[in-house]
mmCIF file of C-alpha atoms in Angstrom:
data_model
loop_
_atom_site.group_PDB
_atom_site.id
_atom_site.type_symbol
_atom_site.label_atom_id
_atom_site.label_comp_id
_atom_site.label_asym_id
_atom_site.label_seq_id
_atom_site.Cartn_x
_atom_site.Cartn_y
_atom_site.Cartn_z
ATOM 1 C CA MET A 1 22.364 10.877 4.578
ATOM 2 C CA ASP A 2 21.047 8.949 1.602
ATOM 3 C CA GLU A 3 17.540 8.205 2.907
ATOM 4 C CA ALA A 4 16.689 6.008 -0.088
ATOM 5 C CA LEU A 5 19.762 3.853 0.636
ATOM 6 C CA VAL A 6 18.863 3.526 4.312
ATOM 7 C CA ARG A 7 15.274 2.553 3.439
ATOM 8 C CA SER A 8 16.478 -0.097 0.989
ATOM 9 C CA LEU A 9 18.903 -1.584 3.527
ATOM 10 C CA THR A 10 16.484 -1.755 6.468
ATOM 11 C CA PRO A 11 14.633 -4.987 5.507
ATOM 12 C CA GLY A 12 17.915 -6.805 4.950
ATOM 13 C CA VAL A 13 19.292 -5.688 8.319
ATOM 14 C CA LEU A 14 16.111 -6.798 10.061
ATOM 15 C CA ALA A 15 16.288 -10.158 8.271
ATOM 16 C CA VAL A 16 19.858 -10.754 9.462
ATOM 17 C CA LEU A 17 18.858 -10.240 13.093
ATOM 18 C CA VAL A 18 15.840 -12.542 12.760
ATOM 19 C CA ARG A 19 17.987 -15.225 11.102
ATOM 20 C CA ARG A 20 20.441 -14.992 14.001
ATOM 21 C CA GLY A 21 17.664 -15.835 16.434
ATOM 22 C CA ALA A 22 16.278 -12.457 17.530
ATOM 23 C CA ASP A 23 12.532 -12.339 18.030
ATOM 24 C CA PHE A 24 10.904 -10.002 15.544
ATOM 25 C CA ALA A 25 9.627 -7.292 17.894
ATOM 26 C CA ALA A 26 12.982 -6.883 19.675
ATOM 27 C CA ALA A 27 14.863 -7.021 16.363
ATOM 28 C CA GLU A 28 12.691 -4.268 14.892
ATOM 29 C CA ASP A 29 13.328 -2.075 17.933
ATOM 30 C CA ALA A 30 17.080 -2.683 17.630
ATOM 31 C CA VAL A 31 17.076 -1.780 13.935
ATOM 32 C CA GLN A 32 15.224 1.450 14.685
ATOM 33 C CA GLU A 33 17.881 2.322 17.294
ATOM 34 C CA ALA A 34 20.620 1.597 14.767
ATOM 35 C CA LEU A 35 18.934 3.898 12.251
ATOM 36 C CA LEU A 36 18.814 6.685 14.842
ATOM 37 C CA GLU A 37 22.513 6.178 15.502
ATOM 38 C CA ALA A 38 23.162 6.353 11.746
ATOM 39 C CA VAL A 39 21.289 9.647 11.516
ATOM 40 C CA ARG A 40 23.502 10.978 14.295
ATOM 41 C CA THR A 41 26.897 9.752 13.073
ATOM 42 C CA TRP A 42 26.862 9.128 9.315
ATOM 43 C CA PRO A 43 26.824 12.749 8.147
ATOM 44 C CA ALA A 44 30.224 13.230 9.815
ATOM 45 C CA GLY A 45 31.716 10.014 8.456
ATOM 46 C CA PRO A 46 29.645 7.517 6.430
ATOM 47 C CA PRO A 47 30.819 3.877 6.722
ATOM 48 C CA ARG A 48 32.362 1.972 3.801
ATOM 49 C CA ASP A 49 29.844 -0.869 4.317
ATOM 50 C CA PRO A 50 26.533 0.753 5.368
ATOM 51 C CA LYS A 51 24.630 -2.528 5.686
ATOM 52 C CA GLY A 52 27.385 -4.168 7.708
ATOM 53 C CA TRP A 53 27.535 -1.126 9.998
ATOM 54 C CA LEU A 54 23.770 -1.219 10.568
ATOM 55 C CA VAL A 55 23.810 -4.969 11.246
ATOM 56 C CA THR A 56 26.644 -4.630 13.778
ATOM 57 C CA VAL A 57 25.043 -1.734 15.652
ATOM 58 C CA ALA A 58 21.555 -3.285 15.585
ATOM 59 C CA TRP A 59 22.892 -6.636 16.813
ATOM 60 C CA HIS A 60 24.708 -4.977 19.698
ATOM 61 C CA ARG A 61 21.574 -2.996 20.579
ATOM 62 C CA TYR A 62 19.555 -6.205 20.525
ATOM 63 C CA LEU A 63 22.041 -8.014 22.780
ATOM 64 C CA ASP A 64 22.147 -5.083 25.191
ATOM 65 C CA ALA A 65 18.369 -5.074 25.512
ATOM 66 C CA TRP A 66 18.231 -8.851 25.759
ATOM 67 C CA ARG A 67 20.824 -8.989 28.527
ATOM 68 C CA ALA A 68 18.920 -6.336 30.459
ATOM 69 C CA ASP A 69 15.769 -8.442 30.442
ATOM 70 C CA ALA A 70 15.965 -10.753 33.450
ATOM 71 C CA SER A 71 13.309 -13.072 32.035
ATOM 72 C CA ARG A 72 15.539 -13.859 29.070
ATOM 73 C CA ARG A 73 18.839 -14.431 30.885
ATOM 74 C CA ARG A 74 18.533 -18.138 30.184
ATOM 75 C CA ARG A 75 19.187 -17.320 26.536
ATOM 76 C CA GLU A 76 22.471 -15.524 27.206
ATOM 77 C CA GLY A 77 24.301 -18.144 25.202
ATOM 78 C CA LEU A 78 23.316 -16.164 22.103
ATOM 79 C CA ALA A 79 26.075 -13.684 22.957
ATOM 80 C CA GLU A 80 28.708 -16.396 22.485
ATOM 81 C CA GLU A 81 27.379 -17.114 19.003
ATOM 82 C CA GLU A 82 27.974 -13.597 17.731
ATOM 83 C CA PRO A 83 29.574 -13.941 14.293
ATOM 84 C CA LEU A 84 32.994 -12.495 13.607
ATOM 85 C CA PRO A 85 33.108 -8.990 12.088
ATOM 86 C CA GLY A 86 33.160 -8.947 8.330
ATOM 87 C CA PRO A 87 31.136 -8.069 5.232
ATOM 88 C CA VAL A 88 27.455 -9.021 5.247
ATOM 89 C CA PRO A 89 26.278 -11.075 2.243
ATOM 90 C CA ASP A 90 24.292 -8.966 -0.202
ATOM 91 C CA VAL A 91 21.082 -11.022 -0.124
ATOM 92 C CA ASP A 92 17.628 -9.512 -0.637
ATOM 93 C CA ASP A 93 15.551 -10.942 2.211
ATOM 94 C CA THR A 94 12.644 -8.539 1.836
ATOM 95 C CA LEU A 95 10.193 -10.991 0.273
ATOM 96 C CA TRP A 96 11.105 -13.653 2.868
ATOM 97 C CA LEU A 97 10.352 -11.130 5.607
ATOM 98 C CA TYR A 98 6.961 -10.366 4.073
ATOM 99 C CA PHE A 99 6.020 -14.028 4.396
ATOM 100 C CA LEU A 100 7.336 -14.290 7.949
ATOM 101 C CA CYS A 101 5.346 -11.233 9.002
ATOM 102 C CA ALA A 102 2.210 -13.000 7.767
ATOM 103 C CA HIS A 103 2.692 -15.345 10.740
ATOM 104 C CA PRO A 104 -0.192 -17.696 11.637
ATOM 105 C CA SER A 105 -0.245 -16.289 15.183
ATOM 106 C CA LEU A 106 -1.355 -12.901 13.817
ATOM 107 C CA THR A 107 -4.659 -11.884 12.297
ATOM 108 C CA PRO A 108 -4.312 -10.804 8.653
ATOM 109 C CA SER A 109 -4.950 -7.135 9.508
ATOM 110 C CA SER A 110 -2.311 -7.176 12.261
ATOM 111 C CA ALA A 111 0.177 -8.945 10.011
ATOM 112 C CA VAL A 112 -0.310 -6.333 7.300
ATOM 113 C CA ALA A 113 0.072 -3.445 9.740
ATOM 114 C CA LEU A 114 3.209 -4.915 11.328
ATOM 115 C CA THR A 115 4.821 -5.610 7.968
ATOM 116 C CA LEU A 116 4.086 -2.150 6.621
ATOM 117 C CA ARG A 117 5.665 -0.612 9.722
ATOM 118 C CA ALA A 118 8.685 -2.896 10.136
ATOM 119 C CA VAL A 119 9.517 -3.922 6.562
ATOM 120 C CA GLY A 120 7.716 -1.463 4.312
ATOM 121 C CA GLY A 121 9.070 1.547 6.180
ATOM 122 C CA LEU A 122 5.708 3.343 6.435
ATOM 123 C CA THR A 123 4.821 5.483 9.431
ATOM 124 C CA THR A 124 1.898 4.634 11.676
ATOM 125 C CA ARG A 125 0.026 7.633 10.235
ATOM 126 C CA GLN A 126 0.478 6.390 6.661
ATOM 127 C CA ILE A 127 -0.720 2.908 7.577
ATOM 128 C CA ALA A 128 -3.746 4.337 9.396
ATOM 129 C CA ARG A 129 -4.646 6.357 6.300
ATOM 130 C CA ALA A 130 -4.379 3.250 4.120
ATOM 131 C CA TYR A 131 -6.719 1.404 6.507
ATOM 132 C CA LEU A 132 -9.102 4.364 6.912
ATOM 133 C CA VAL A 133 -8.784 4.260 10.722
ATOM 134 C CA PRO A 134 -7.536 6.800 13.302
ATOM 135 C CA GLU A 135 -3.781 6.877 13.895
ATOM 136 C CA ALA A 136 -4.229 5.947 17.579
ATOM 137 C CA THR A 137 -6.192 2.844 16.594
ATOM 138 C CA MET A 138 -3.459 1.736 14.212
ATOM 139 C CA ALA A 139 -0.738 2.391 16.813
ATOM 140 C CA GLN A 140 -2.555 0.075 19.227
ATOM 141 C CA ARG A 141 -2.929 -2.573 16.520
ATOM 142 C CA ILE A 142 0.784 -2.512 15.724
ATOM 143 C CA SER A 143 1.701 -2.646 19.416
ATOM 144 C CA ARG A 144 -0.543 -5.674 19.927
ATOM 145 C CA ALA A 145 1.004 -7.391 16.911
ATOM 146 C CA LYS A 146 4.513 -6.811 18.260
ATOM 147 C CA ARG A 147 3.499 -8.180 21.657
ATOM 148 C CA THR A 148 1.969 -11.241 19.994
ATOM 149 C CA VAL A 149 5.146 -12.143 18.114
ATOM 150 C CA SER A 150 7.467 -11.186 20.960
ATOM 151 C CA GLY A 151 9.394 -14.326 21.853
ATOM 152 C CA VAL A 152 7.799 -16.276 18.970
ATOM 153 C CA ARG A 153 10.224 -17.789 16.480
ATOM 154 C CA LEU A 154 9.042 -16.651 13.064
ATOM 155 C CA ASP A 155 9.648 -19.931 11.295
ATOM 156 C CA ARG A 156 6.160 -20.578 9.895
ATOM 157 C CA PRO A 157 5.531 -18.352 6.892
ATOM 158 C CA GLY A 158 2.018 -17.015 6.431
ATOM 159 C CA ASP A 159 -0.243 -17.451 3.427
ATOM 160 C CA VAL A 160 -0.086 -15.819 0.018
ATOM 161 C CA ALA A 161 -3.328 -13.883 0.539
ATOM 162 C CA THR A 162 -1.891 -11.892 3.445
ATOM 163 C CA VAL A 163 1.356 -11.197 1.587
ATOM 164 C CA LEU A 164 -0.660 -9.939 -1.394
ATOM 165 C CA ARG A 165 -2.637 -7.619 0.878
ATOM 166 C CA VAL A 166 0.602 -6.187 2.236
ATOM 167 C CA LEU A 167 2.043 -5.626 -1.234
ATOM 168 C CA TYR A 168 -1.220 -4.047 -2.398
ATOM 169 C CA LEU A 169 -1.267 -1.539 0.452
ATOM 170 C CA VAL A 170 2.427 -0.741 0.008
ATOM 171 C CA PHE A 171 1.791 -0.055 -3.681
ATOM 172 C CA ASN A 172 -1.203 2.157 -2.922
ATOM 173 C CA GLU A 173 0.781 4.208 -0.436
ATOM 174 C CA GLY A 174 3.656 4.583 -2.882
ATOM 175 C CA TYR A 175 1.332 5.399 -5.773
ATOM 176 C CA SER A 176 -0.620 8.104 -4.027
ATOM 177 C CA GLY A 177 1.456 9.416 -1.174
ATOM 178 C CA ASP A 178 4.648 10.952 0.042
ATOM 179 C CA VAL A 179 6.736 7.752 0.164
ATOM 180 C CA ASP A 180 7.503 6.283 -3.252
ATOM 181 C CA LEU A 181 7.103 2.562 -2.675
ATOM 182 C CA ALA A 182 5.187 1.696 -5.856
ATOM 183 C CA ALA A 183 8.200 0.494 -7.847
ATOM 184 C CA GLU A 184 9.394 -1.606 -4.917
ATOM 185 C CA ALA A 185 5.947 -3.210 -4.569
ATOM 186 C CA ILE A 186 5.958 -4.061 -8.292
ATOM 187 C CA ARG A 187 9.469 -5.541 -8.028
ATOM 188 C CA LEU A 188 8.506 -7.754 -5.095
ATOM 189 C CA THR A 189 5.265 -8.851 -6.753
ATOM 190 C CA ARG A 190 7.249 -9.833 -9.853
ATOM 191 C CA ARG A 191 9.495 -11.933 -7.616
ATOM 192 C CA LEU A 192 6.485 -13.502 -5.961
ATOM 193 C CA ALA A 193 4.931 -14.300 -9.349
ATOM 194 C CA ALA A 194 8.170 -16.034 -10.357
ATOM 195 C CA VAL A 195 8.087 -18.437 -7.398
ATOM 196 C CA VAL A 196 4.360 -18.838 -6.601
ATOM 197 C CA ASP A 197 1.905 -20.263 -9.129
ATOM 198 C CA HIS A 198 -1.247 -18.395 -8.081
ATOM 199 C CA PRO A 199 -3.634 -16.454 -10.366
ATOM 200 C CA GLU A 200 -4.205 -13.753 -7.737
ATOM 201 C CA VAL A 201 -0.463 -12.997 -7.694
ATOM 202 C CA SER A 202 -0.716 -12.411 -11.445
ATOM 203 C CA GLY A 203 -3.875 -10.387 -10.911
ATOM 204 C CA LEU A 204 -2.140 -8.109 -8.427
ATOM 205 C CA LEU A 205 0.889 -7.667 -10.687
ATOM 206 C CA ALA A 206 -1.392 -6.754 -13.608
ATOM 207 C CA LEU A 207 -3.315 -4.295 -11.435
ATOM 208 C CA MET A 208 -0.112 -2.584 -10.287
ATOM 209 C CA LEU A 209 1.255 -2.295 -13.821
ATOM 210 C CA LEU A 210 -1.997 -0.872 -15.200
ATOM 211 C CA HIS A 211 -2.255 1.755 -12.457
ATOM 212 C CA HIS A 212 1.449 2.596 -12.581
ATOM 213 C CA ALA A 213 1.203 3.105 -16.347
ATOM 214 C CA ARG A 214 -0.981 6.183 -15.738
ATOM 215 C CA ARG A 215 1.176 7.698 -13.023
ATOM 216 C CA ALA A 216 2.854 10.412 -15.118
ATOM 217 C CA SER A 217 -0.515 11.891 -16.071
ATOM 218 C CA ARG A 218 -2.145 11.890 -12.624
ATOM 219 C CA THR A 219 -0.761 15.275 -11.546
ATOM 220 C CA ALA A 220 -0.263 18.611 -13.291
ATOM 221 C CA PRO A 221 3.105 20.429 -13.244
ATOM 222 C CA ASP A 222 1.931 22.407 -10.207
ATOM 223 C CA GLY A 223 1.212 19.174 -8.317
ATOM 224 C CA SER A 224 -2.573 19.386 -8.588
ATOM 225 C CA LEU A 225 -4.596 16.221 -9.239
ATOM 226 C CA VAL A 226 -5.801 15.483 -12.767
ATOM 227 C CA PRO A 227 -9.006 13.358 -12.852
ATOM 228 C CA LEU A 228 -8.909 10.225 -15.001
ATOM 229 C CA ALA A 229 -11.284 11.691 -17.605
ATOM 230 C CA GLU A 230 -8.983 14.703 -18.094
ATOM 231 C CA GLN A 231 -5.630 12.902 -18.190
ATOM 232 C CA ASP A 232 -3.368 13.133 -21.245
ATOM 233 C CA ARG A 233 -3.514 9.527 -22.437
ATOM 234 C CA SER A 234 -0.521 10.032 -24.701
ATOM 235 C CA ARG A 235 1.562 10.102 -21.507
ATOM 236 C CA TRP A 236 0.382 6.668 -20.410
ATOM 237 C CA ASP A 237 3.028 3.912 -20.514
ATOM 238 C CA THR A 238 1.726 1.704 -23.314
ATOM 239 C CA ALA A 239 4.347 -1.001 -22.714
ATOM 240 C CA ALA A 240 3.242 -1.383 -19.087
ATOM 241 C CA ILE A 241 -0.405 -1.437 -20.178
ATOM 242 C CA ALA A 242 0.271 -4.161 -22.747
ATOM 243 C CA GLU A 243 2.203 -6.213 -20.190
ATOM 244 C CA GLY A 244 -0.512 -5.805 -17.565
ATOM 245 C CA ILE A 245 -3.295 -6.808 -19.954
ATOM 246 C CA GLY A 246 -1.300 -9.836 -21.122
ATOM 247 C CA ILE A 247 -0.705 -11.014 -17.548
ATOM 248 C CA LEU A 248 -4.370 -10.452 -16.689
ATOM 249 C CA ARG A 249 -5.637 -12.442 -19.678
ATOM 250 C CA ALA A 250 -3.451 -15.394 -18.725
ATOM 251 C CA ALA A 251 -4.716 -15.251 -15.136
ATOM 252 C CA LEU A 252 -8.397 -14.996 -16.125
ATOM 253 C CA ALA A 253 -7.987 -17.967 -18.481
ATOM 254 C CA ARG A 254 -7.368 -20.171 -15.435
ATOM 255 C CA ASP A 255 -10.972 -19.529 -14.276
ATOM 256 C CA ARG A 256 -10.032 -18.916 -10.634
ATOM 257 C CA LEU A 257 -11.313 -15.367 -10.261
ATOM 258 C CA GLY A 258 -10.231 -13.306 -7.277
ATOM 259 C CA GLU A 259 -10.547 -9.683 -6.222
ATOM 260 C CA PHE A 260 -7.208 -8.539 -7.653
ATOM 261 C CA GLN A 261 -8.012 -10.016 -11.061
ATOM 262 C CA ALA A 262 -11.394 -8.278 -11.013
ATOM 263 C CA GLN A 263 -9.805 -4.955 -10.019
ATOM 264 C CA ALA A 264 -7.241 -5.392 -12.781
ATOM 265 C CA ALA A 265 -10.054 -6.004 -15.267
ATOM 266 C CA VAL A 266 -11.584 -2.630 -14.335
ATOM 267 C CA ALA A 267 -8.180 -0.948 -14.713
ATOM 268 C CA ALA A 268 -7.680 -2.655 -18.084
ATOM 269 C CA LEU A 269 -10.974 -1.322 -19.406
ATOM 270 C CA HIS A 270 -9.929 2.207 -18.440
ATOM 271 C CA ALA A 271 -6.461 1.738 -19.948
ATOM 272 C CA ASP A 272 -7.805 0.234 -23.175
ATOM 273 C CA ALA A 273 -10.184 3.132 -23.937
ATOM 274 C CA PRO A 274 -8.706 5.595 -26.494
ATOM 275 C CA THR A 275 -10.681 8.427 -24.869
ATOM 276 C CA ALA A 276 -12.682 8.837 -21.675
ATOM 277 C CA ARG A 277 -15.877 8.990 -23.736
ATOM 278 C CA GLU A 278 -15.149 5.555 -25.226
ATOM 279 C CA THR A 279 -14.788 3.818 -21.849
ATOM 280 C CA ASP A 280 -16.903 0.655 -21.634
ATOM 281 C CA TRP A 281 -18.760 1.586 -18.447
ATOM 282 C CA VAL A 282 -21.289 -1.238 -18.834
ATOM 283 C CA GLN A 283 -18.515 -3.829 -18.539
ATOM 284 C CA ILE A 284 -16.969 -1.896 -15.651
ATOM 285 C CA VAL A 285 -20.278 -2.093 -13.753
ATOM 286 C CA GLU A 286 -20.327 -5.849 -14.377
ATOM 287 C CA TRP A 287 -16.815 -6.218 -12.958
ATOM 288 C CA TYR A 288 -17.775 -4.158 -9.911
ATOM 289 C CA ASP A 289 -20.693 -6.544 -9.420
ATOM 290 C CA GLU A 290 -18.175 -9.408 -9.415
ATOM 291 C CA LEU A 291 -15.996 -7.521 -6.945
ATOM 292 C CA ALA A 292 -18.935 -6.877 -4.641
ATOM 293 C CA ARG A 293 -19.740 -10.594 -4.727
ATOM 294 C CA LEU A 294 -16.133 -11.487 -3.896
ATOM 295 C CA THR A 295 -15.410 -8.922 -1.184
ATOM 296 C CA ASP A 296 -18.560 -7.154 0.057
ATOM 297 C CA ASN A 297 -16.310 -4.090 0.369
ATOM 298 C CA PRO A 298 -18.091 -0.725 0.842
ATOM 299 C CA VAL A 299 -15.421 1.029 -1.253
ATOM 300 C CA VAL A 300 -16.321 -1.288 -4.134
ATOM 301 C CA ARG A 301 -19.967 -0.252 -3.825
ATOM 302 C CA LEU A 302 -18.912 3.406 -3.790
ATOM 303 C CA ASN A 303 -16.886 2.988 -6.989
ATOM 304 C CA ARG A 304 -19.719 0.992 -8.518
ATOM 305 C CA ALA A 305 -22.071 3.953 -7.962
ATOM 306 C CA VAL A 306 -19.734 6.123 -10.047
ATOM 307 C CA ALA A 307 -19.667 3.504 -12.800
ATOM 308 C CA VAL A 308 -23.463 3.150 -12.748
ATOM 309 C CA GLY A 309 -23.731 6.931 -13.052
ATOM 310 C CA GLU A 310 -21.613 6.786 -16.205
ATOM 311 C CA ALA A 311 -23.322 3.729 -17.691
ATOM 312 C CA ASP A 312 -26.969 4.464 -16.852
ATOM 313 C CA GLY A 313 -27.041 8.152 -16.000
ATOM 314 C CA PRO A 314 -26.418 10.248 -12.886
ATOM 315 C CA ARG A 315 -29.789 9.539 -11.279
ATOM 316 C CA ALA A 316 -29.137 5.804 -11.456
ATOM 317 C CA GLY A 317 -25.739 6.500 -9.911
ATOM 318 C CA LEU A 318 -27.317 8.485 -7.087
ATOM 319 C CA ALA A 319 -29.775 5.640 -6.454
ATOM 320 C CA ALA A 320 -26.842 3.214 -6.192
ATOM 321 C CA LEU A 321 -25.009 5.656 -3.913
ATOM 322 C CA ALA A 322 -27.995 5.776 -1.551
ATOM 323 C CA ALA A 323 -27.211 2.193 -0.549
ATOM 324 C CA VAL A 324 -23.644 3.106 0.498
ATOM 325 C CA ASP A 325 -22.752 4.259 4.012
ATOM 326 C CA PRO A 326 -22.468 8.093 3.840
ATOM 327 C CA ALA A 327 -19.708 8.013 6.478
ATOM 328 C CA LEU A 328 -17.398 6.301 3.987
ATOM 329 C CA PRO A 329 -14.447 8.482 2.900
ATOM 330 C CA ARG A 330 -15.012 10.123 -0.508
ATOM 331 C CA HIS A 331 -18.778 9.411 -0.364
ATOM 332 C CA THR A 332 -19.473 13.158 -0.370
ATOM 333 C CA ALA A 333 -17.121 13.739 -3.317
ATOM 334 C CA VAL A 334 -18.912 11.050 -5.348
ATOM 335 C CA ALA A 335 -22.278 12.574 -4.472
ATOM 336 C CA ALA A 336 -21.018 15.977 -5.623
ATOM 337 C CA HIS A 337 -19.843 14.532 -8.950
ATOM 338 C CA LEU A 338 -23.162 12.790 -9.601
ATOM 339 C CA HIS A 339 -25.233 15.841 -8.667
ATOM 340 C CA GLU A 340 -23.131 17.964 -11.024
ATOM 341 C CA ARG A 341 -23.720 15.514 -13.867
ATOM 342 C CA ASP A 342 -27.437 15.637 -13.048
ATOM 343 C CA GLY A 343 -27.412 19.437 -13.430
ATOM 344 C CA ASP A 344 -27.929 20.288 -9.745
ATOM 345 C CA LEU A 345 -24.964 22.663 -9.560
ATOM 346 C CA SER A 346 -25.950 24.300 -6.267
ATOM 347 C CA THR A 347 -26.001 20.979 -4.406
ATOM 348 C CA ALA A 348 -22.842 19.835 -6.187
ATOM 349 C CA ALA A 349 -20.915 22.976 -5.190
ATOM 350 C CA ARG A 350 -21.991 22.598 -1.561
ATOM 351 C CA LEU A 351 -20.978 18.928 -1.522
ATOM 352 C CA TYR A 352 -17.598 19.606 -3.186
ATOM 353 C CA ALA A 353 -16.832 22.142 -0.448
ATOM 354 C CA GLU A 354 -17.915 19.679 2.243
ATOM 355 C CA ALA A 355 -15.815 16.902 0.666
ATOM 356 C CA ALA A 356 -12.794 19.207 0.584
ATOM 357 C CA ARG A 357 -13.007 19.633 4.351
ATOM 358 C CA LYS A 358 -12.939 15.837 4.763
ATOM 359 C CA ALA A 359 -10.213 15.157 2.183
ATOM 360 C CA PRO A 360 -7.424 12.800 3.352
ATOM 361 C CA SER A 361 -4.654 14.684 1.519
ATOM 362 C CA ALA A 362 -3.776 18.259 0.642
ATOM 363 C CA ALA A 363 -3.799 17.515 -3.099
ATOM 364 C CA GLU A 364 -7.307 16.044 -2.947
ATOM 365 C CA ARG A 365 -8.535 18.895 -0.747
ATOM 366 C CA ASP A 366 -7.231 21.483 -3.207
ATOM 367 C CA HIS A 367 -8.802 19.648 -6.143
ATOM 368 C CA LEU A 368 -12.221 19.506 -4.487
ATOM 369 C CA THR A 369 -11.981 23.157 -3.426
ATOM 370 C CA ARG A 370 -11.307 24.129 -7.053
ATOM 371 C CA GLN A 371 -14.314 22.085 -8.162
ATOM 372 C CA ALA A 372 -16.560 23.950 -5.719
ATOM 373 C CA ALA A 373 -15.124 27.311 -6.766
ATOM 374 C CA ARG A 374 -15.619 26.466 -10.454
ATOM 375 C CA LEU A 375 -19.314 25.733 -9.941
ATOM 376 C CA ASN A 376 -19.882 28.740 -7.692
ATOM 377 C CA THR A 377 -18.208 31.039 -10.241
ATOM 378 C CA GLY A 378 -20.240 29.566 -13.069
ATOM 379 C CA ARG A 379 -23.523 30.054 -11.212
ATOM 380 C CA GLY A 380 -22.605 33.648 -10.330
ATOM 381 C CA ARG A 381 -22.312 34.752 -13.925
#
């Protein structure tokens, strides 16, 4: 099976069922059943019209489940409205579905989780990692969201802010993880920017482009992580950087600052520096101050501590880090980095090893383990 094809078709199939009157939760279940049937039957004989096949099977699964539910028998007239077999129009409904999943009946966090699961194609584990919560907690959140929208007609699109949060998390998962959704998130954000006049949409698009421009240099040939300061900047996509900076400047000129514009400004300062040594860390600290004012996000304060350590020295960075919750993921790794820069190699090695045990991914764990080994080897000479 072509898994990339199936993933690209899923949002459109789900949209067809919702447009035909299926409630979202039941439609999503029916689409998942159709995908399982495809896994079972397609290898032996793939259909000529994959999307049409998925729509037909999912619709039948939905009707079967609906008929079996005694409380919904009053709606059995839907069966008589089943459209005649034929090709399904090739319409990209993905962005429309993103807005519908940001339904006013859902909290923003539930809307994001539901959309990532049903439309973005992420697993519950991947969504939990993006939210920094246990997988069981995220599974309960998604289940509650599905129960909330069960039987609700999704005809009141949600707000832009929630859609942006969804796209941002999809991009982050695609940029860093095992499901490549970054290009799709950029494509959808471009579409959103074309139809919605909002500076934060431009800010998010700029942020995505600036991060994506560095993607080729983020890992070594063996798959190991390459820290920003050690990346080969000649491999950065200068066209994407120029486009991102241009979009950001236009958004900032409107004087309606939001968190995505501020994040993009930090990314632009990194991208604009010819070398790591020439990075304008003082300005980066100032942008993190703006971000902290806008969001009060603990991750922002953690990143700010790193920037303060570069701008004002490692001891200033450690003082800033002391105000950040030590239970925050990557707190220990930041502490290790700052202690190393301060010359306390014994403490840094111990903290790198501790951070490796807490790492959220194998690549990050291996990187931190190598950092600890490097310092331990150096001290043993």
